PDB file of C-alpha atoms and ligand atoms in Angstrom:
ATOM      1  CA  MET A   7      98.674 104.742  70.900  1.00 97.00           C
ATOM      2  CA  LYS A   8      98.491 105.231  74.244  1.00 98.00           C
ATOM      3  CA  PHE A   9     100.692 106.719  76.844  1.00 98.00           C
ATOM      4  CA  PHE A  10     100.015 105.633  80.586  1.00 98.00           C
ATOM      5  CA  ILE A  11     102.458 106.997  83.609  1.00 98.00           C
ATOM      6  CA  ASP A  12     104.406 104.588  85.581  1.00 98.00           C
ATOM      7  CA  SER A  13     104.195 106.332  89.078  1.00 98.00           C
ATOM      8  CA  ALA A  14     102.847 106.554  92.365  1.00 98.00           C
ATOM      9  CA  ASP A  15     103.801 110.405  92.730  1.00 98.00           C
ATOM     10  CA  VAL A  16     100.406 112.240  92.342  1.00 98.00           C
ATOM     11  CA  SER A  17     102.521 115.373  91.619  1.00 98.00           C
ATOM     12  CA  GLU A  18     104.485 113.695  88.932  1.00 98.00           C
ATOM     13  CA  ILE A  19     101.090 112.569  87.671  1.00 98.00           C
ATOM     14  CA  LYS A  20      99.267 116.028  87.503  1.00 98.00           C
ATOM     15  CA  ARG A  21     102.084 117.805  85.669  1.00 98.00           C
ATOM     16  CA  ALA A  22     102.086 115.593  82.860  1.00 98.00           C
ATOM     17  CA  ALA A  23      98.238 114.955  82.749  1.00 98.00           C
ATOM     18  CA  GLU A  24      97.589 118.639  82.334  1.00 98.00           C
ATOM     19  CA  ILE A  25      99.519 118.254  79.213  1.00 98.00           C
ATOM     20  CA  GLY A  26      96.571 116.713  77.888  1.00 98.00           C
ATOM     21  CA  ILE A  27      97.903 113.474  76.064  1.00 98.00           C
ATOM     22  CA  ILE A  28      97.831 110.512  79.408  1.00 98.00           C
ATOM     23  CA  ASP A  29      95.829 107.960  78.385  1.00 98.00           C
ATOM     24  CA  GLY A  30      96.439 106.179  81.847  1.00 98.00           C
ATOM     25  CA  VAL A  31      98.049 105.356  84.489  1.00 98.00           C
ATOM     26  CA  THR A  32     100.066 102.295  86.002  1.00 98.00           C
ATOM     27  CA  THR A  33     101.660 101.630  89.881  1.00 98.00           C
ATOM     28  CA  ASN A  34     103.380  99.226  91.763  1.00 96.00           C
ATOM     29  CA  PRO A  35     104.273  98.289  95.358  1.00 96.00           C
ATOM     30  CA  SER A  36     107.794  99.228  94.206  1.00 96.00           C
ATOM     31  CA  LEU A  37     106.110 102.326  93.100  1.00 97.00           C
ATOM     32  CA  ILE A  38     103.524 102.940  96.323  1.00 96.00           C
ATOM     33  CA  ALA A  39     105.817 102.219  99.213  1.00 96.00           C
ATOM     34  CA  LYS A  40     108.300 105.290  96.733  1.00 96.00           C
ATOM     35  CA  SER A  41     105.695 106.948  97.520  1.00 95.00           C
ATOM     36  CA  GLY A  42     105.340 107.373 100.943  1.00 96.00           C
ATOM     37  CA  ARG A  43     101.699 106.700 101.241  1.00 95.00           C
ATOM     38  CA  SER A  44      98.897 104.878 102.139  1.00 95.00           C
ATOM     39  CA  PHE A  45      98.213 102.365  98.479  1.00 96.00           C
ATOM     40  CA  GLU A  46      93.936 102.865  98.496  1.00 96.00           C
ATOM     41  CA  GLU A  47      94.499 106.646  98.748  1.00 96.00           C
ATOM     42  CA  VAL A  48      97.291 107.307  96.681  1.00 97.00           C
ATOM     43  CA  VAL A  49      94.829 105.239  93.798  1.00 97.00           C
ATOM     44  CA  LYS A  50      92.314 106.924  94.849  1.00 97.00           C
ATOM     45  CA  GLU A  51      94.009 110.227  94.341  1.00 98.00           C
ATOM     46  CA  ILE A  52      95.124 109.251  90.791  1.00 98.00           C
ATOM     47  CA  THR A  53      91.705 108.589  89.466  1.00 98.00           C
ATOM     48  CA  THR A  54      90.570 112.040  90.233  1.00 98.00           C
ATOM     49  CA  ILE A  55      93.768 113.044  87.867  1.00 98.00           C
ATOM     50  CA  VAL A  56      93.101 110.652  84.770  1.00 98.00           C
ATOM     51  CA  ASP A  57      89.846 109.462  83.268  1.00 98.00           C
ATOM     52  CA  GLY A  58      91.588 106.326  81.864  1.00 98.00           C
ATOM     53  CA  PRO A  59      92.802 102.977  83.157  1.00 98.00           C
ATOM     54  CA  ILE A  60      94.806 103.297  86.435  1.00 98.00           C
ATOM     55  CA  SER A  61      96.350  99.966  87.634  1.00 98.00           C
ATOM     56  CA  ALA A  62      96.618  98.525  91.077  1.00 98.00           C
ATOM     57  CA  GLU A  63      98.576  95.717  91.874  1.00 98.00           C
ATOM     58  CA  VAL A  64      97.528  92.742  94.357  1.00 98.00           C
ATOM     59  CA  THR A  65     100.650  91.330  95.983  1.00 98.00           C
ATOM     60  CA  ALA A  66      99.027  88.352  97.209  1.00 98.00           C
ATOM     61  CA  MET A  67     100.418  85.390  96.185  1.00 98.00           C
ATOM     62  CA  ASP A  68      97.054  82.738  96.330  1.00 98.00           C
ATOM     63  CA  HIS A  69      93.945  83.073  94.395  1.00 98.00           C
ATOM     64  CA  ALA A  70      91.756  83.422  96.999  1.00 98.00           C
ATOM     65  CA  GLY A  71      94.087  86.134  98.605  1.00 98.00           C
ATOM     66  CA  MET A  72      94.264  88.146  95.194  1.00 98.00           C
ATOM     67  CA  MET A  73      90.215  88.221  94.902  1.00 98.00           C
ATOM     68  CA  GLU A  74      89.997  89.543  97.982  1.00 98.00           C
ATOM     69  CA  GLU A  75      92.894  92.541  97.913  1.00 98.00           C
ATOM     70  CA  ALA A  76      90.984  92.931  94.459  1.00 98.00           C
ATOM     71  CA  LYS A  77      87.690  94.019  95.712  1.00 98.00           C
ATOM     72  CA  PRO A  78      88.400  96.945  97.521  1.00 97.00           C
ATOM     73  CA  LEU A  79      90.521  97.913  94.434  1.00 97.00           C
ATOM     74  CA  ILE A  80      87.748  97.965  92.713  1.00 97.00           C
ATOM     75  CA  ALA A  81      84.910  99.905  94.560  1.00 97.00           C
ATOM     76  CA  ILE A  82      87.437 102.669  94.586  1.00 97.00           C
ATOM     77  CA  HIS A  83      86.490 103.665  91.020  1.00 98.00           C
ATOM     78  CA  GLU A  84      85.547 101.661  87.384  1.00 97.00           C
ATOM     79  CA  ASN A  85      88.830 102.997  85.697  1.00 98.00           C
ATOM     80  CA  ILE A  86      90.871 100.411  88.217  1.00 98.00           C
ATOM     81  CA  THR A  87      92.222  98.181  86.380  1.00 98.00           C
ATOM     82  CA  ILE A  88      93.564  94.583  88.491  1.00 98.00           C
ATOM     83  CA  LYS A  89      97.337  94.145  88.308  1.00 98.00           C
ATOM     84  CA  VAL A  90      98.310  90.623  88.741  1.00 98.00           C
ATOM     85  CA  PRO A  91     101.714  88.591  88.333  1.00 98.00           C
ATOM     86  CA  MET A  92     102.886  86.342  85.583  1.00 98.00           C
ATOM     87  CA  THR A  93     102.164  83.166  88.206  1.00 98.00           C
ATOM     88  CA  GLU A  94      99.299  80.341  87.942  1.00 98.00           C
ATOM     89  CA  ALA A  95      97.422  82.162  90.257  1.00 98.00           C
ATOM     90  CA  GLY A  96      97.667  85.460  88.693  1.00 98.00           C
ATOM     91  CA  ILE A  97      96.497  83.617  85.925  1.00 98.00           C
ATOM     92  CA  THR A  98      93.561  82.457  87.367  1.00 98.00           C
ATOM     93  CA  THR A  99      92.525  85.536  89.076  1.00 98.00           C
ATOM     94  CA  CYS A 100      92.556  87.225  86.131  1.00 98.00           C
ATOM     95  CA  VAL A 101      90.428  84.712  84.230  1.00 98.00           C
ATOM     96  CA  ALA A 102      87.701  85.604  87.231  1.00 98.00           C
ATOM     97  CA  LEU A 103      87.997  88.722  87.723  1.00 98.00           C
ATOM     98  CA  SER A 104      87.508  89.233  83.492  1.00 98.00           C
ATOM     99  CA  LYS A 105      84.574  86.587  83.827  1.00 98.00           C
ATOM    100  CA  GLN A 106      83.255  89.909  86.125  1.00 97.00           C
ATOM    101  CA  GLY A 107      84.402  92.360  83.880  1.00 97.00           C
ATOM    102  CA  VAL A 108      87.485  93.412  85.469  1.00 98.00           C
ATOM    103  CA  LYS A 109      90.436  94.463  83.288  1.00 98.00           C
ATOM    104  CA  VAL A 110      92.600  92.983  84.471  1.00 98.00           C
ATOM    105  CA  ASN A 111      96.968  93.543  83.526  1.00 98.00           C
ATOM    106  CA  VAL A 112      99.414  90.364  83.899  1.00 98.00           C
ATOM    107  CA  THR A 113     102.558  91.926  85.066  1.00 98.00           C
ATOM    108  CA  LEU A 114     106.460  90.829  84.930  1.00 98.00           C
ATOM    109  CA  ILE A 115     106.127  89.749  81.436  1.00 98.00           C
ATOM    110  CA  PHE A 116     109.957  88.617  79.666  1.00 98.00           C
ATOM    111  CA  HIS A 117     108.692  86.063  76.942  1.00 97.00           C
ATOM    112  CA  LEU A 118     106.254  85.603  74.380  1.00 98.00           C
ATOM    113  CA  ASN A 119     104.467  81.984  75.994  1.00 98.00           C
ATOM    114  CA  GLN A 120     103.757  84.184  79.119  1.00 98.00           C
ATOM    115  CA  ALA A 121     102.107  86.937  77.234  1.00 98.00           C
ATOM    116  CA  ILE A 122      99.948  84.126  75.453  1.00 98.00           C
ATOM    117  CA  ILE A 123      98.600  82.220  78.466  1.00 98.00           C
ATOM    118  CA  ALA A 124      98.014  85.698  79.642  1.00 98.00           C
ATOM    119  CA  ALA A 125      95.999  87.098  76.391  1.00 98.00           C
ATOM    120  CA  LYS A 126      94.079  83.620  76.744  1.00 98.00           C
ATOM    121  CA  ALA A 127      93.288  84.904  79.991  1.00 98.00           C
ATOM    122  CA  GLY A 128      90.983  87.700  78.805  1.00 98.00           C
ATOM    123  CA  ALA A 129      94.164  89.706  80.009  1.00 98.00           C
ATOM    124  CA  ALA A 130      93.006  93.797  79.080  1.00 98.00           C
ATOM    125  CA  PHE A 131      96.487  94.403  78.771  1.00 98.00           C
ATOM    126  CA  VAL A 132     100.282  92.384  79.106  1.00 98.00           C
ATOM    127  CA  SER A 133     103.333  94.176  80.630  1.00 98.00           C
ATOM    128  CA  PRO A 134     105.868  92.976  79.156  1.00 98.00           C
ATOM    129  CA  PHE A 135     109.318  94.582  81.154  1.00 98.00           C
ATOM    130  CA  ALA A 136     111.463  96.262  78.959  1.00 96.00           C
ATOM    131  CA  GLY A 137     113.851  97.381  79.969  1.00 96.00           C
ATOM    132  CA  ARG A 138     114.320  94.820  82.761  1.00 97.00           C
ATOM    133  CA  LEU A 139     115.126  92.539  79.398  1.00 96.00           C
ATOM    134  CA  ASP A 140     117.980  94.301  78.026  1.00 95.00           C
ATOM    135  CA  ASP A 141     119.072  95.048  81.979  1.00 95.00           C
ATOM    136  CA  ILE A 142     120.015  91.202  81.364  1.00 97.00           C
ATOM    137  CA  GLY A 143     121.459  91.573  77.779  1.00 96.00           C
ATOM    138  CA  GLU A 144     118.088  90.664  76.241  1.00 96.00           C
ATOM    139  CA  ASP A 145     116.376  92.186  73.700  1.00 95.00           C
ATOM    140  CA  GLY A 146     113.027  93.763  75.514  1.00 95.00           C
ATOM    141  CA  LEU A 147     111.614  95.713  72.688  1.00 96.00           C
ATOM    142  CA  GLN A 148     112.246  91.911  70.332  1.00 96.00           C
ATOM    143  CA  MET A 149     109.855  90.646  72.455  1.00 97.00           C
ATOM    144  CA  ILE A 150     107.272  93.341  72.232  1.00 98.00           C
ATOM    145  CA  ALA A 151     107.581  92.635  68.411  1.00 98.00           C
ATOM    146  CA  GLU A 152     107.390  88.918  68.064  1.00 97.00           C
ATOM    147  CA  THR A 153     103.944  89.348  71.230  1.00 98.00           C
ATOM    148  CA  SER A 154     102.596  92.061  69.055  1.00 98.00           C
ATOM    149  CA  ALA A 155     102.671  89.706  65.651  1.00 98.00           C
ATOM    150  CA  VAL A 156     101.195  86.393  67.266  1.00 98.00           C
ATOM    151  CA  PHE A 157      98.318  88.617  68.761  1.00 98.00           C
ATOM    152  CA  ALA A 158      97.648  89.903  65.852  1.00 98.00           C
ATOM    153  CA  GLN A 159      98.409  86.315  64.043  1.00 98.00           C
ATOM    154  CA  TYR A 160      95.524  84.870  66.446  1.00 97.00           C
ATOM    155  CA  GLY A 161      92.811  88.101  66.570  1.00 98.00           C
ATOM    156  CA  PHE A 162      93.656  88.435  70.367  1.00 98.00           C
ATOM    157  CA  ASP A 163      92.180  91.939  71.724  1.00 96.00           C
ATOM    158  CA  THR A 164      94.401  91.915  74.917  1.00 98.00           C
ATOM    159  CA  GLU A 165      96.186  95.321  74.968  1.00 98.00           C
ATOM    160  CA  ILE A 166     100.343  95.329  74.662  1.00 98.00           C
ATOM    161  CA  LEU A 167     101.194  97.599  77.296  1.00 98.00           C
ATOM    162  CA  ALA A 168     105.083  98.232  77.328  1.00 98.00           C
ATOM    163  CA  ALA A 169     106.461  98.468  80.937  1.00 98.00           C
ATOM    164  CA  SER A 170     109.898  99.206  82.017  1.00 98.00           C
ATOM    165  CA  ILE A 171     110.597 102.231  79.270  1.00 98.00           C
ATOM    166  CA  ARG A 172     113.898 103.563  80.381  1.00 97.00           C
ATOM    167  CA  ASN A 173     114.181 106.378  77.493  1.00 97.00           C
ATOM    168  CA  SER A 174     113.071 108.106  74.893  1.00 97.00           C
ATOM    169  CA  LEU A 175     114.029 105.516  72.483  1.00 96.00           C
ATOM    170  CA  HIS A 176     112.732 102.876  74.373  1.00 97.00           C
ATOM    171  CA  VAL A 177     109.770 104.687  73.272  1.00 98.00           C
ATOM    172  CA  LYS A 178     110.085 105.250  69.533  1.00 97.00           C
ATOM    173  CA  GLN A 179     111.534 101.220  69.437  1.00 97.00           C
ATOM    174  CA  ALA A 180     107.793 100.046  71.697  1.00 98.00           C
ATOM    175  CA  ALA A 181     106.148 102.088  69.129  1.00 98.00           C
ATOM    176  CA  LEU A 182     108.000 100.108  66.043  1.00 98.00           C
ATOM    177  CA  ALA A 183     107.334  96.740  67.375  1.00 98.00           C
ATOM    178  CA  GLY A 184     103.401  97.580  67.968  1.00 98.00           C
ATOM    179  CA  ALA A 185     102.933  98.199  71.364  1.00 98.00           C
ATOM    180  CA  ASP A 186      99.114  99.764  71.619  1.00 98.00           C
ATOM    181  CA  VAL A 187     100.376 101.400  74.853  1.00 98.00           C
ATOM    182  CA  VAL A 188     103.330 102.541  76.759  1.00 98.00           C
ATOM    183  CA  THR A 189     103.924 103.254  80.225  1.00 98.00           C
ATOM    184  CA  MET A 190     106.942 105.264  81.365  1.00 98.00           C
ATOM    185  CA  PRO A 191     108.180 107.749  83.821  1.00 98.00           C
ATOM    186  CA  GLY A 192     107.286 111.255  84.021  1.00 98.00           C
ATOM    187  CA  GLU A 193     110.569 112.209  83.341  1.00 98.00           C
ATOM    188  CA  VAL A 194     111.034 110.014  80.116  1.00 98.00           C
ATOM    189  CA  PHE A 195     107.675 111.621  78.806  1.00 98.00           C
ATOM    190  CA  HIS A 196     108.850 115.001  79.725  1.00 98.00           C
ATOM    191  CA  LYS A 197     111.594 114.516  77.274  1.00 98.00           C
ATOM    192  CA  LEU A 198     109.926 113.149  74.657  1.00 98.00           C
ATOM    193  CA  PHE A 199     109.120 116.241  73.727  1.00 98.00           C
ATOM    194  CA  LYS A 200     112.241 117.957  72.936  1.00 97.00           C
ATOM    195  CA  HIS A 201     115.044 117.865  70.466  1.00 97.00           C
ATOM    196  CA  HIS A 202     117.036 120.383  70.301  1.00 98.00           C
ATOM    197  CA  LEU A 203     116.386 121.720  66.310  1.00 98.00           C
ATOM    198  CA  THR A 204     113.363 122.364  67.633  1.00 98.00           C
ATOM    199  CA  ASP A 205     114.507 124.621  70.073  1.00 98.00           C
ATOM    200  CA  GLN A 206     116.403 126.237  67.748  1.00 98.00           C
ATOM    201  CA  GLY A 207     114.166 126.502  65.528  1.00 98.00           C
ATOM    202  CA  ILE A 208     111.892 128.448  68.609  1.00 98.00           C
ATOM    203  CA  GLU A 209     115.045 130.480  69.165  1.00 98.00           C
ATOM    204  CA  LYS A 210     115.403 132.162  65.412  1.00 98.00           C
ATOM    205  CA  PHE A 211     111.698 132.204  64.801  1.00 98.00           C
ATOM    206  CA  LEU A 212     111.534 134.023  67.576  1.00 98.00           C
ATOM    207  CA  GLU A 213     114.681 136.341  67.184  1.00 98.00           C
ATOM    208  CA  ASP A 214     113.947 136.861  63.697  1.00 98.00           C
ATOM    209  CA  TRP A 215     110.151 138.109  64.958  1.00 97.00           C
ATOM    210  CA  LYS A 216     111.688 140.931  66.650  1.00 96.00           C
ATOM    211  CA  SER A 217     112.725 142.995  63.091  1.00 96.00           C
ATOM    212  CA  VAL A 218     109.049 142.251  61.948  1.00 96.00           C
ATOM    213  CA  PRO A 219     107.515 146.131  61.850  1.00 94.00           C
ATOM    214  CA  LYS A 220     104.095 146.486  63.882  1.00 89.00           C
ATOM    215  CA  SER A 221     100.888 147.338  62.397  1.00 87.00           C
ATOM    216  CA  LYS A 222     100.006 150.474  63.863  1.00 80.00           C
TER     217      LYS A 222
HETATM  218  C1  E4P B  27     104.857  98.736  84.916  1.00 60.74           C
HETATM  219  O1  E4P B  27     103.650  98.955  85.016  1.00 60.74           O
HETATM  220  C2  E4P B  27     106.008  98.958  86.016  1.00 60.74           C
HETATM  221  O2  E4P B  27     105.140  99.360  87.048  1.00 60.74           O
HETATM  222  C3  E4P B  27     106.996  99.255  85.582  1.00 60.74           C
HETATM  223  O3  E4P B  27     107.310  99.772  84.613  1.00 60.74           O
HETATM  224  C4  E4P B  27     108.209  98.571  85.706  1.00 60.74           C
HETATM  225  O4  E4P B  27     109.627  99.413  85.561  1.00 60.74           O
HETATM  226  P1  E4P B  27     110.319  99.218  86.097  1.00 60.74           P
HETATM  227  O5  E4P B  27     111.641  98.025  85.215  1.00 60.74           O
HETATM  228  O6  E4P B  27     111.703 100.242  85.245  1.00 60.74           O
HETATM  229  O7  E4P B  27     110.134  99.174  87.687  1.00 60.74           O
END
């Protein structure tokens, strides 16, 4: 299972990547806007921090525009994955870029049928948005489980990238549902390490260690 960081904040990405188990990064237009920096500049910097797929999203709504926007992004680094929205133009762009050998992440997936379409289009990744489905009272993790079962049934090699992950429980549920990748904010990633029994255990071991006689 792969862990991606869902952020355009380079210090957040660096802090997580330094631990050594981050496999990639996802950004989106909202995250880039939040960073307050230029898109190309941020994406370029991320390629120097993480050696793995880095999703950069196009904002054009037509196929020609998406292809135009993708060009300079692809030129930044071989690890750039082009993120396209789940629209007819996005899917046409996914087919065209995948044929050129460019990895595509189809984003804003909220239904199994959309995931199947993206896989048929040759997407390297599909991004089901678990949290946003949960927000409206639907079961985001159930959708990931369905996608995982159907992809296995038809032998699609598109990776399921569980997105819109809001907490540690989502990460565990995404793993159980068969997600290949979970992308999460740094805050969620760091929480995965924590358990109060781990903290208590360390405290006790260190306390007991103080009574161990030191060799001379
Ligand atoms: C994924 O690639 C998206 O950037 C992200 O997971 C969206 O999450 P949100 O619903 O918390 O904005």
